[in-house]
Coordinates of C-alpha atoms in Angstrom, one line a residue:
M1 CA 30.7 43.5 -7.3
K2 CA 33.0 45.1 -4.8
T3 CA 33.7 48.8 -4.9
F4 CA 36.7 50.6 -3.7
R5 CA 37.5 54.4 -3.7
I6 CA 37.0 57.6 -5.7
S7 CA 40.3 59.0 -6.8
S8 CA 40.3 62.8 -6.9
R9 CA 42.7 64.6 -9.2
L10 CA 42.1 68.1 -7.6
L11 CA 45.2 68.1 -5.5
A12 CA 47.6 66.1 -7.5
G13 CA 50.8 67.8 -8.5
V14 CA 50.2 71.1 -6.5
L15 CA 50.5 69.9 -3.0
V16 CA 54.1 69.1 -2.3
A17 CA 56.8 71.8 -2.4
A18 CA 59.0 69.6 -4.6
C19 CA 58.9 66.0 -5.6
V20 CA 61.4 63.7 -7.2
A21 CA 59.1 61.7 -9.4
P22 CA 57.7 63.9 -12.2
A23 CA 54.0 64.7 -12.0
T24 CA 53.5 63.6 -15.6
D25 CA 55.2 61.0 -17.7
T26 CA 57.9 63.2 -19.1
P27 CA 61.4 61.5 -19.2
S28 CA 63.6 63.3 -16.8
T29 CA 67.1 63.6 -15.5
T30 CA 67.7 64.3 -11.9
S31 CA 69.1 67.0 -9.7
T32 CA 72.6 65.6 -9.8
G33 CA 72.8 66.2 -13.6
A34 CA 73.9 63.7 -16.3
A35 CA 73.0 60.0 -16.3
E36 CA 75.3 57.7 -14.5
P37 CA 76.5 54.2 -15.7
R38 CA 75.1 52.1 -12.9
A39 CA 71.8 53.9 -12.9
M40 CA 71.5 53.4 -16.6
Q41 CA 72.1 49.7 -16.1
V42 CA 69.2 49.7 -13.8
V43 CA 67.1 51.5 -16.4
G44 CA 68.1 48.7 -18.8
I45 CA 66.8 46.1 -16.2
W46 CA 63.5 48.0 -16.1
R47 CA 63.3 48.1 -19.8
S48 CA 63.8 44.3 -19.9
G49 CA 61.2 43.9 -17.3
L50 CA 58.7 45.9 -19.3
D51 CA 59.4 43.6 -22.3
T52 CA 58.3 40.7 -20.0
L53 CA 55.3 42.7 -18.8
A54 CA 54.3 43.3 -22.5
L55 CA 54.5 39.6 -23.1
R56 CA 52.5 38.7 -20.0
T57 CA 49.8 41.3 -20.8
A58 CA 49.6 39.9 -24.3
Q59 CA 49.0 36.5 -22.9
L60 CA 46.4 37.9 -20.5
D61 CA 44.7 39.5 -23.5
S62 CA 44.7 36.3 -25.4
A63 CA 43.3 34.4 -22.4
A64 CA 40.5 37.0 -21.9
A65 CA 39.4 36.4 -25.5
R66 CA 38.9 32.7 -24.7
L67 CA 37.1 33.2 -21.4
A68 CA 34.0 31.1 -22.4
E69 CA 36.1 28.0 -23.2
P70 CA 36.4 25.2 -20.7
D71 CA 38.7 26.3 -17.9
G72 CA 38.9 29.7 -19.6
V73 CA 38.4 31.6 -16.4
E74 CA 41.1 29.7 -14.6
R75 CA 43.5 30.2 -17.5
A76 CA 42.7 33.9 -17.5
R77 CA 43.2 34.2 -13.8
N78 CA 46.6 32.4 -14.1
A79 CA 47.6 34.8 -16.8
F80 CA 46.5 37.7 -14.7
V81 CA 48.6 36.6 -11.8
A82 CA 51.6 36.3 -14.1
A83 CA 51.0 39.7 -15.5
R84 CA 50.6 41.3 -12.1
R85 CA 53.8 39.7 -10.9
A86 CA 55.6 41.1 -14.0
F87 CA 54.2 44.5 -13.1
K88 CA 55.4 44.3 -9.5
L89 CA 58.9 43.4 -10.7
V90 CA 59.2 46.8 -12.4
E91 CA 56.8 48.7 -10.2
L92 CA 59.5 50.9 -8.5
G93 CA 60.8 52.2 -11.8
L94 CA 57.3 52.8 -13.2
E95 CA 56.1 54.6 -10.2
Y96 CA 59.2 56.7 -10.0
Y97 CA 59.5 57.8 -13.6
T98 CA 56.1 57.2 -15.2
P99 CA 53.7 57.8 -12.3
S100 CA 50.7 58.8 -14.4
T101 CA 50.9 55.7 -16.5
A102 CA 51.5 53.6 -13.5
R103 CA 48.4 55.0 -11.9
N104 CA 46.4 54.1 -15.0
M105 CA 47.9 50.6 -15.0
N106 CA 47.3 49.9 -11.3
G107 CA 44.9 52.5 -9.9
P108 CA 41.7 51.9 -7.9
A109 CA 38.8 50.5 -9.9
L110 CA 36.7 53.7 -9.5
P111 CA 36.3 56.7 -11.8
E112 CA 38.5 59.7 -11.6
V113 CA 37.1 63.2 -11.5
E114 CA 39.1 65.8 -13.4
E115 CA 37.8 68.7 -11.3
T116 CA 39.4 71.5 -13.3
E117 CA 37.3 70.5 -16.4
G118 CA 33.8 70.5 -14.9
P119 CA 31.4 67.9 -13.4
E120 CA 31.1 66.0 -16.6
A121 CA 34.9 65.2 -16.7
V122 CA 34.6 61.8 -15.1
F123 CA 37.0 59.2 -16.4
P124 CA 36.5 55.5 -16.1
P125 CA 39.1 53.4 -14.3
T126 CA 41.5 51.2 -16.2
G127 CA 44.2 48.7 -15.5
F128 CA 44.9 45.7 -13.3
Q129 CA 42.4 46.5 -10.6
V130 CA 39.5 46.8 -13.0
I131 CA 40.5 43.5 -14.6
E132 CA 40.8 41.9 -11.2
E133 CA 37.3 43.0 -10.3
I134 CA 36.0 41.4 -13.4
L135 CA 38.0 38.1 -13.3
Y136 CA 37.3 37.5 -9.6
G137 CA 33.8 38.8 -9.6
E138 CA 30.5 36.9 -9.7
D139 CA 30.2 36.4 -13.5
P140 CA 33.5 36.8 -15.4
V141 CA 32.1 35.1 -18.5
G142 CA 29.1 37.4 -18.6
D143 CA 31.5 40.4 -18.5
A144 CA 33.9 39.0 -21.1
E145 CA 33.5 41.8 -23.6
R146 CA 34.4 44.4 -21.1
L147 CA 37.3 42.3 -19.9
T148 CA 38.8 42.1 -23.4
Q149 CA 38.4 45.9 -23.7
E150 CA 40.3 46.4 -20.5
T151 CA 43.1 44.0 -21.3
A152 CA 43.6 45.7 -24.7
T153 CA 43.8 49.1 -22.9
L154 CA 46.3 47.6 -20.4
R155 CA 48.5 46.5 -23.4
Q156 CA 48.4 50.1 -24.7
L157 CA 49.5 51.4 -21.3
V158 CA 52.4 49.0 -21.2
T159 CA 53.5 50.1 -24.6
R160 CA 53.3 53.7 -23.5
A161 CA 55.4 52.9 -20.4
S162 CA 58.0 51.1 -22.5
T163 CA 58.3 54.1 -24.9
M164 CA 58.8 56.5 -21.9
M165 CA 61.4 54.2 -20.3
A166 CA 63.3 53.9 -23.5
A167 CA 64.1 57.6 -23.3
Q168 CA 64.7 57.7 -19.5
Q169 CA 67.9 59.0 -18.0
S170 CA 68.8 58.3 -14.3
T171 CA 71.4 58.7 -11.7
D172 CA 72.5 56.6 -8.7
D173 CA 70.9 58.8 -6.0
H174 CA 67.5 58.6 -7.6
V175 CA 67.7 54.9 -8.3
R176 CA 68.4 54.4 -4.6
D177 CA 65.5 56.8 -3.7
A178 CA 63.2 54.8 -5.9
A179 CA 64.3 51.7 -4.0
K180 CA 63.6 53.3 -0.7
L181 CA 60.1 54.4 -1.8
E182 CA 59.3 50.8 -3.0
V183 CA 59.9 49.5 0.6
A184 CA 57.6 52.2 1.9
R185 CA 55.1 51.3 -0.8
I186 CA 55.1 47.6 0.2
V187 CA 54.3 48.4 3.8
T188 CA 51.7 51.1 3.2
L189 CA 49.9 49.9 0.1
G190 CA 51.2 46.4 -0.7
I191 CA 50.6 44.2 2.4
T192 CA 47.5 46.2 3.3
G193 CA 45.7 45.0 0.2
F194 CA 45.2 48.4 -1.3
D195 CA 45.9 47.3 -4.9
S196 CA 44.6 43.7 -4.6
P197 CA 41.3 44.3 -3.0
V198 CA 39.3 41.5 -4.6
A199 CA 41.7 38.7 -5.4
G200 CA 43.7 39.1 -2.1
H201 CA 47.1 38.5 -3.7
S202 CA 48.8 41.3 -1.8
L203 CA 51.4 39.1 0.1
A204 CA 52.6 37.3 -3.0
E205 CA 52.7 40.6 -4.9
A206 CA 54.8 42.1 -2.1
D207 CA 57.2 39.3 -2.6
A208 CA 57.4 40.1 -6.3
A209 CA 58.1 43.7 -5.4
L210 CA 61.0 42.7 -3.2
E211 CA 62.3 40.6 -6.0
G212 CA 62.1 43.6 -8.2
L213 CA 64.0 45.6 -5.6
V214 CA 66.8 43.0 -5.6
R215 CA 67.0 43.0 -9.4
T216 CA 67.2 46.8 -9.4
L217 CA 70.1 46.9 -7.1
A218 CA 72.1 44.2 -8.9
P219 CA 74.4 46.7 -10.7
Y220 CA 75.6 48.1 -7.3
R221 CA 76.6 44.8 -5.8
S222 CA 80.1 44.6 -7.2
E223 CA 80.9 47.8 -5.4
A224 CA 81.7 48.5 -1.7
G225 CA 79.2 47.9 1.0
N226 CA 78.0 45.1 3.3
W227 CA 75.4 43.3 1.3
T228 CA 75.3 40.3 3.6
R229 CA 72.8 41.8 6.0
F230 CA 70.7 43.1 3.2
D231 CA 70.5 39.7 1.6
T232 CA 69.7 38.0 4.8
L233 CA 66.8 40.5 5.5
V234 CA 65.4 40.2 2.0
S235 CA 65.4 36.4 2.2
A236 CA 63.7 36.4 5.6
A237 CA 61.1 38.9 4.5
R238 CA 60.3 37.0 1.4
G239 CA 60.1 33.8 3.4
V240 CA 57.5 35.3 5.7
L241 CA 55.5 36.7 2.8
M242 CA 55.3 33.3 1.1
A243 CA 54.8 31.2 4.2
G244 CA 51.2 30.6 3.3
A245 CA 49.4 33.0 5.7
S246 CA 46.3 34.8 4.4
R247 CA 46.2 38.6 4.6
E248 CA 43.7 38.3 7.4
T249 CA 46.0 36.1 9.5
F250 CA 49.3 37.6 8.5
D251 CA 51.3 39.3 11.3
H252 CA 51.6 42.7 9.7
F253 CA 53.1 44.2 12.8
A254 CA 56.0 41.7 13.0
F255 CA 56.6 42.0 9.3
I256 CA 57.1 45.8 9.5
V257 CA 59.1 45.8 12.7
D258 CA 61.2 42.7 12.2
H259 CA 61.6 42.7 8.4
A260 CA 60.6 45.8 6.4
N261 CA 62.0 48.5 8.7
P262 CA 65.4 46.7 9.2
L263 CA 65.5 46.2 5.4
A264 CA 64.9 49.9 4.7
R265 CA 67.8 50.7 7.1
A266 CA 70.1 48.2 5.5
L267 CA 69.2 49.7 2.1
R268 CA 70.2 53.1 3.5
D269 CA 73.5 51.7 4.8
T270 CA 74.5 50.2 1.5
R271 CA 73.8 53.5 -0.2
A272 CA 76.0 55.3 2.3
A273 CA 78.8 52.7 1.9
L274 CA 78.8 53.3 -1.8
G275 CA 79.1 57.1 -1.2
I276 CA 75.8 57.8 -3.0
E277 CA 74.4 61.2 -2.0
T278 CA 70.8 61.7 -0.8
P279 CA 68.7 63.8 -3.2
T280 CA 68.1 67.3 -1.9
E281 CA 64.5 67.9 -3.0
R282 CA 61.9 68.6 -0.4
R283 CA 59.3 65.9 0.0
A284 CA 56.7 64.9 2.6
F285 CA 58.5 61.6 3.3
R286 CA 61.9 63.1 4.0
M287 CA 64.8 62.2 1.7
E288 CA 67.0 61.4 4.7
A289 CA 64.5 59.2 6.5
A290 CA 64.9 55.4 6.1
T291 CA 61.3 54.4 6.9
V292 CA 58.0 56.1 7.0
F293 CA 57.9 55.2 10.7
D294 CA 61.0 57.1 11.7
S295 CA 60.5 59.9 14.2
N296 CA 61.7 62.4 11.7
A297 CA 60.1 60.8 8.6
F298 CA 57.8 63.7 7.7
D299 CA 58.4 67.3 6.7
V300 CA 55.3 69.3 7.6
M301 CA 56.5 72.2 5.3
A302 CA 56.2 69.9 2.3
F303 CA 52.5 70.2 2.7
A304 CA 52.6 74.0 2.7
P305 CA 52.4 76.4 -0.2
L306 CA 55.5 76.7 -2.4
D307 CA 56.0 80.3 -1.2
A308 CA 55.4 79.6 2.5
P309 CA 58.3 81.0 4.6
P310 CA 60.2 78.6 6.8
M311 CA 58.3 78.0 10.0
T312 CA 59.9 79.8 13.0
E313 CA 59.3 79.5 16.8
A314 CA 58.4 83.2 16.8
Q315 CA 55.7 82.6 14.2
V316 CA 54.4 79.6 16.2
T317 CA 54.2 81.6 19.4
L318 CA 52.4 84.4 17.6
G319 CA 50.0 81.9 16.0
R320 CA 49.3 80.3 19.4
Q321 CA 48.3 83.7 20.7
L322 CA 46.1 84.5 17.7
F323 CA 44.4 81.1 18.0
H324 CA 43.0 82.3 21.3
D325 CA 42.2 85.9 20.2
T326 CA 38.5 86.7 19.9
R327 CA 39.4 89.8 17.9
L328 CA 39.6 87.6 14.8
S329 CA 35.8 87.3 14.8
G330 CA 33.4 90.0 13.6
D331 CA 31.7 90.5 17.0
G332 CA 34.8 89.9 19.1
R333 CA 33.2 87.0 20.9
R334 CA 34.7 83.9 19.2
A335 CA 38.2 82.6 18.8
C336 CA 39.6 79.6 17.0
S337 CA 39.9 78.0 20.4
S338 CA 36.2 78.5 21.1
C339 CA 35.6 75.4 19.0
H340 CA 39.0 73.8 18.9
L341 CA 39.7 73.4 22.7
P342 CA 43.2 72.2 23.5
E343 CA 42.0 70.3 26.5
K344 CA 39.6 68.3 24.2
A345 CA 42.5 67.5 21.8
F346 CA 41.4 70.6 19.8
T347 CA 37.8 69.5 19.2
D348 CA 34.7 70.6 21.2
G349 CA 33.1 67.3 22.2
L350 CA 29.9 68.2 20.5
K351 CA 28.0 66.4 17.8
V352 CA 28.1 69.6 15.8
N353 CA 28.8 73.1 17.1
A354 CA 26.4 76.1 16.7
A355 CA 26.6 78.8 14.1
R356 CA 26.8 82.4 15.2
G357 CA 23.0 82.7 15.1
G358 CA 22.6 79.6 17.2
A359 CA 21.5 77.2 14.5
P360 CA 23.5 73.9 14.4
L361 CA 26.3 73.6 11.9
S362 CA 26.1 70.7 9.5
R363 CA 29.5 69.1 10.4
N364 CA 31.4 67.9 13.4
T365 CA 34.4 70.0 14.5
P366 CA 37.7 68.2 13.6
T367 CA 40.9 68.3 15.6
V368 CA 43.7 70.4 14.2
I369 CA 46.3 68.1 15.7
N370 CA 48.3 66.8 12.6
A371 CA 46.2 69.0 10.4
G372 CA 49.5 70.0 8.8
L373 CA 50.3 66.4 7.8
Q374 CA 47.7 66.0 5.1
V375 CA 46.7 67.1 1.7
G376 CA 43.6 69.3 1.7
V377 CA 41.6 70.8 4.6
F378 CA 37.9 70.5 5.7
S379 CA 35.7 67.4 5.3
D380 CA 34.9 68.4 1.7
L381 CA 38.5 69.3 0.8
R382 CA 37.4 72.8 -0.1
T383 CA 40.8 74.3 0.6
T384 CA 44.3 73.0 -0.2
Y385 CA 46.4 74.7 2.5
L386 CA 46.1 75.7 6.1
E387 CA 46.6 79.3 5.1
D388 CA 43.4 79.1 3.1
Q389 CA 41.6 77.3 5.9
V390 CA 42.3 80.4 8.1
T391 CA 40.6 82.7 5.6
D392 CA 37.7 80.4 5.2
V393 CA 37.0 80.1 8.9
V394 CA 37.6 83.7 9.9
E395 CA 35.5 85.1 7.1
N396 CA 32.7 82.4 7.1
V397 CA 29.4 84.0 8.1
D398 CA 28.4 81.0 10.2
E399 CA 31.6 80.6 12.1
M400 CA 33.6 83.8 12.9
H401 CA 32.1 86.3 10.3
G402 CA 35.2 88.4 10.4
S403 CA 37.6 90.1 8.0
L404 CA 41.3 89.4 8.0
D405 CA 42.0 92.9 6.7
A406 CA 39.9 94.5 9.4
T407 CA 41.4 92.2 12.0
A408 CA 44.9 93.3 10.9
A409 CA 44.0 96.9 11.3
T410 CA 42.7 96.2 14.8
L411 CA 45.7 94.2 15.9
A412 CA 48.1 96.8 14.5
R413 CA 46.9 99.2 17.2
D414 CA 48.0 96.7 19.9
A415 CA 51.6 97.7 20.6
S416 CA 52.5 94.5 22.4
L417 CA 51.1 92.3 19.6
A418 CA 52.7 94.4 16.9
A419 CA 56.0 93.8 18.6
Q420 CA 55.4 90.0 18.3
F421 CA 54.6 90.5 14.6
R422 CA 57.9 92.4 14.2
A423 CA 59.8 89.5 15.9
A424 CA 58.0 86.8 14.0
F425 CA 58.6 88.4 10.6
A426 CA 61.9 90.1 11.2
E427 CA 63.4 88.5 8.0
E428 CA 60.7 90.0 5.8
P429 CA 60.7 93.6 4.6
T430 CA 58.1 95.9 6.1
R431 CA 57.0 99.1 4.5
G432 CA 55.1 101.8 6.2
D433 CA 52.2 100.5 8.3
T434 CA 52.2 97.0 6.8
L435 CA 53.7 95.3 9.9
V436 CA 50.4 93.5 10.7
T437 CA 48.8 92.1 7.6
A438 CA 46.2 89.5 6.7
A439 CA 48.8 87.4 5.0
R440 CA 50.9 87.4 8.2
I441 CA 48.0 86.4 10.3
R442 CA 47.4 83.5 8.0
T443 CA 51.0 82.5 8.1
A444 CA 51.2 82.6 11.9
L445 CA 48.0 80.6 12.4
A446 CA 49.1 78.1 9.9
A447 CA 52.5 77.8 11.6
Y448 CA 50.9 77.2 14.9
Q449 CA 48.7 74.4 13.5
R450 CA 51.7 72.8 11.8
S451 CA 53.5 72.8 15.1
L452 CA 50.8 70.6 16.4
S453 CA 52.2 67.6 14.6
R454 CA 52.1 64.6 17.0
L455 CA 53.6 61.3 15.9
D456 CA 54.9 59.7 19.1
S457 CA 52.0 57.5 20.2
P458 CA 52.6 54.0 21.7
V459 CA 51.9 52.7 18.2
D460 CA 54.6 54.9 16.7
R461 CA 57.1 53.8 19.4
A462 CA 56.3 50.1 18.8
L463 CA 56.7 50.4 15.1
R464 CA 60.1 51.9 15.7
G465 CA 61.2 48.9 17.6
E466 CA 59.9 49.5 21.2
V467 CA 57.5 46.6 20.8
G468 CA 56.6 46.6 24.5
A469 CA 54.8 49.9 24.0
L470 CA 51.8 47.9 22.8
S471 CA 49.8 45.3 24.6
A472 CA 48.9 42.0 23.0
D473 CA 45.4 43.3 22.3
E474 CA 46.7 46.5 20.8
R475 CA 49.0 44.6 18.6
L476 CA 46.2 42.3 17.5
G477 CA 44.2 45.5 16.8
F478 CA 46.9 46.8 14.6
N479 CA 46.8 43.6 12.6
V480 CA 43.1 43.8 12.3
F481 CA 43.4 47.4 11.2
V482 CA 45.9 46.5 8.4
G483 CA 44.5 43.0 7.6
K484 CA 40.9 41.7 8.1
G485 CA 39.4 45.1 8.9
K486 CA 40.8 46.7 5.7
C487 CA 41.1 50.0 7.5
A488 CA 44.6 50.8 6.3
T489 CA 43.4 50.8 2.6
C490 CA 41.8 54.2 3.3
H491 CA 43.5 55.4 6.5
F492 CA 47.0 54.9 5.2
L493 CA 49.9 54.1 7.5
P494 CA 51.5 55.7 9.3
L495 CA 49.6 59.0 9.3
T496 CA 46.2 57.2 9.2
N497 CA 44.6 59.8 7.0
G498 CA 43.7 59.7 3.3
T499 CA 46.8 61.2 1.8
V500 CA 48.3 58.5 -0.4
P501 CA 51.8 57.2 0.4
P502 CA 54.6 57.1 -0.3
M503 CA 54.7 60.4 -2.2
Y504 CA 51.8 62.0 -0.2
Q505 CA 50.8 64.3 -3.0
K506 CA 47.1 63.3 -3.4
A507 CA 44.1 63.0 -1.1
E508 CA 41.4 60.4 -1.3
V509 CA 37.7 61.0 -0.6
E510 CA 35.3 58.2 0.3
V511 CA 31.6 57.5 0.2
L512 CA 30.7 55.5 3.3
G513 CA 27.0 55.9 3.5
V514 CA 27.0 57.6 6.8
P515 CA 23.5 57.6 8.3
S516 CA 21.7 60.6 9.7
R517 CA 20.9 58.7 12.9
A518 CA 22.8 55.9 14.7
V519 CA 20.6 53.0 13.7
T520 CA 21.5 49.6 12.4
A521 CA 18.6 49.0 10.1
N522 CA 16.4 51.0 7.8
A523 CA 18.8 53.9 7.9
T524 CA 18.7 57.0 5.8
V525 CA 21.8 58.6 4.5
D526 CA 22.9 61.9 6.0
P527 CA 21.7 64.6 3.6
D528 CA 25.0 66.4 3.4
I529 CA 26.3 65.8 -0.2
G530 CA 29.9 66.5 0.8
R531 CA 32.4 67.2 -1.9
Q532 CA 29.7 67.2 -4.6
R533 CA 28.6 70.6 -3.4
L534 CA 31.9 71.9 -4.8
T535 CA 32.6 69.7 -7.8
R536 CA 29.0 68.9 -8.8
A537 CA 30.4 65.6 -10.0
E538 CA 28.1 62.6 -9.4
P539 CA 30.8 60.3 -8.0
H540 CA 31.4 62.8 -5.3
K541 CA 27.9 62.7 -3.9
H542 CA 28.2 62.1 -0.1
A543 CA 32.0 61.9 -0.5
F544 CA 34.2 63.2 2.3
R545 CA 37.9 63.4 3.1
T546 CA 39.4 60.5 4.9
P547 CA 40.5 62.0 8.3
S548 CA 43.4 60.9 10.5
I549 CA 42.3 58.7 13.3
R550 CA 45.2 59.7 15.5
N551 CA 44.0 60.8 18.9
V552 CA 40.6 59.4 18.0
A553 CA 40.1 58.3 21.6
L554 CA 39.9 62.0 22.5
T555 CA 37.8 63.3 19.7
A556 CA 34.3 61.8 20.0
P557 CA 31.7 62.0 18.6
Y558 CA 32.6 60.6 15.1
M559 CA 32.0 60.9 11.4
H560 CA 31.4 64.2 9.6
N561 CA 28.1 64.6 11.3
G562 CA 29.0 63.4 14.7
V563 CA 26.5 60.6 14.5
Y564 CA 28.4 58.0 16.5
R565 CA 29.2 58.6 20.1
T566 CA 31.8 55.8 20.6
L567 CA 34.5 54.0 18.8
E568 CA 32.6 50.7 19.3
E569 CA 29.7 52.1 17.3
V570 CA 32.1 53.2 14.5
V571 CA 33.6 49.7 14.3
D572 CA 30.2 48.2 14.2
F573 CA 29.2 50.5 11.3
Y574 CA 32.3 49.3 9.3
D575 CA 31.8 45.7 10.3
R576 CA 28.3 45.7 8.8
G577 CA 29.6 47.1 5.4
G578 CA 29.0 50.8 6.0
G579 CA 25.8 52.3 4.8
A580 CA 25.0 49.3 2.6
G581 CA 24.9 47.1 5.7
I582 CA 22.3 49.2 7.5
G583 CA 19.8 49.8 4.7
I584 CA 21.4 52.7 2.7
A585 CA 21.6 52.0 -1.0
L586 CA 24.2 54.3 -2.7
D587 CA 25.4 53.4 -6.2
N588 CA 28.6 55.2 -5.6
Q589 CA 29.5 53.8 -2.1
T590 CA 33.3 53.4 -2.2
L591 CA 33.5 51.4 1.0
P592 CA 33.3 47.7 0.2
P593 CA 29.7 46.7 1.2
D594 CA 30.7 43.2 2.4
A595 CA 30.4 42.5 6.1
L596 CA 33.9 42.2 7.7
K597 CA 32.7 39.5 10.1
L598 CA 35.0 40.6 12.9
T599 CA 34.8 38.6 16.1
A600 CA 34.0 40.2 19.4
R601 CA 37.7 40.0 20.4
E602 CA 38.8 41.5 17.1
K603 CA 36.4 44.4 17.6
R604 CA 37.7 45.1 21.1
A605 CA 41.3 44.8 19.9
L606 CA 40.7 47.2 17.0
V607 CA 39.3 49.8 19.5
A608 CA 42.3 49.2 21.8
F609 CA 44.7 49.8 18.9
M610 CA 42.9 53.1 18.0
R611 CA 43.2 54.2 21.6
A612 CA 46.9 53.5 21.4
L613 CA 47.2 56.1 18.6
T614 CA 47.0 58.8 21.3
D615 CA 49.7 61.4 21.4
A616 CA 48.1 64.5 22.9
T617 CA 51.3 66.3 23.8
G618 CA 50.6 70.0 24.7
T619 CA 46.9 69.5 25.3
G620 CA 47.1 68.7 29.0
R621 CA 45.7 65.2 28.3
R622 CA 48.9 63.1 27.9

């Protein structure tokens, strides 16, 4: 049986400053006020679609009950395909207004850990992906009882969604926002195979999602706007999706550049022609951006704490100076830049660095480039925000062994630095001798790290339409990354980290089976238990945050323990099926254990693509 990923609830709902879709399934109105007629027509379309989904899931339930009959498995699979298509037709509405139920209906087929309730709070997965894993597994008939339990649960979830949608109010701006998010969902989760990992139906289901988009927009077509280009683009995109290519041979790059991105921009243009405002809420994927590949697509402050002040140049300048200041450490000998060297893309080039006493640390030093564009910090996600990361590192006995309060007192005696604090926090009231504080040190250092967001690599420029920015091999590598290599099902486009698009509210952790030594047989797992050290939950044993692979060409060695020296070694590890392919048996490995069977050319192309993710602006390496 294939496995997929652990979904962690720790960070859901607290990570983004503001979000359009409600964190729970409470019917909601939107920022613009009362429901609007066209939007309510759309809600009616979604309600009708849910009626169809209820019918299709009932048929799936019936087919599951007759699995042992002749041709029973085939009938059940056909019913599954029909039910999944019905889901995709209303996906954009469900994901927007009933996200919790949508996750239960179509989430990864792995347990969820409710970390606030203790290590025993592990919830089994439900929904389509669990059913898919059974129906397309090795012995569907032998697992028939479990299948009928899952189809019955799915029917209950559909009923719940229908009840919620019956009470839903909506407005034009948020219907159009839901439509924009669906295009982003198609390119980041749909065509990558994220939610069809076993059956491999992702391209046909992306076509269904586009049909759902067209149905959703039907009430707006009698109004102003040039719909000809939109219709042409939708037709062309659906034609490519249904042309018969497998996900392994599909040209994902061409689909994104030639079809999905132009479609997203045409969608924006029809909204503007109708005079529909853009919602004003803060979100990681900016409201005003058309595609997740736009140069201004991401708001780094949406990953900051709710009470974080707006980032200013003065704070960034101060943070840069503090980053190199050894006075932050207890003995005055170590600065942030002692381990995060700008000339090494803010890593140190070591397998692992040394603790203050000289003993090796247990984990590799990660880059801080793009650290502000993710949910959660550190390999084990032990802090949520960069501000908390500063405290953890400065006051960690093995790293800097300092005290932010003591450091603030020391820095306050430096007249020149105190002047910089005054300039950086001029908008904040200061009483008495509180100009330099621990909180302001944290804010400045976090601001500097957020300023290190770099999303202008050759890959980015190519996805924005400058296709010549990538060579033929790099483009092939992109398609391997998204297709046959299955890399983009964990390293989500375009950020290539584990923060789940398109809402970017939640982080994924993975169990890969990373070895303690770089061997290809009879390996032993690295003893670091990862996130389990914090949550004590069994599914989190050896689980680690999925890091960004941007600038990965500059940040060797690789993995949380620095076990692999080259990208070629990393590709070989994944190609073999992770730990399972080199002799490590973990019941909770989330990486599919099947060998990828990449060709030598595909491996070289994949490495070439990863090297093309380099944007080391400001490090002296560009």
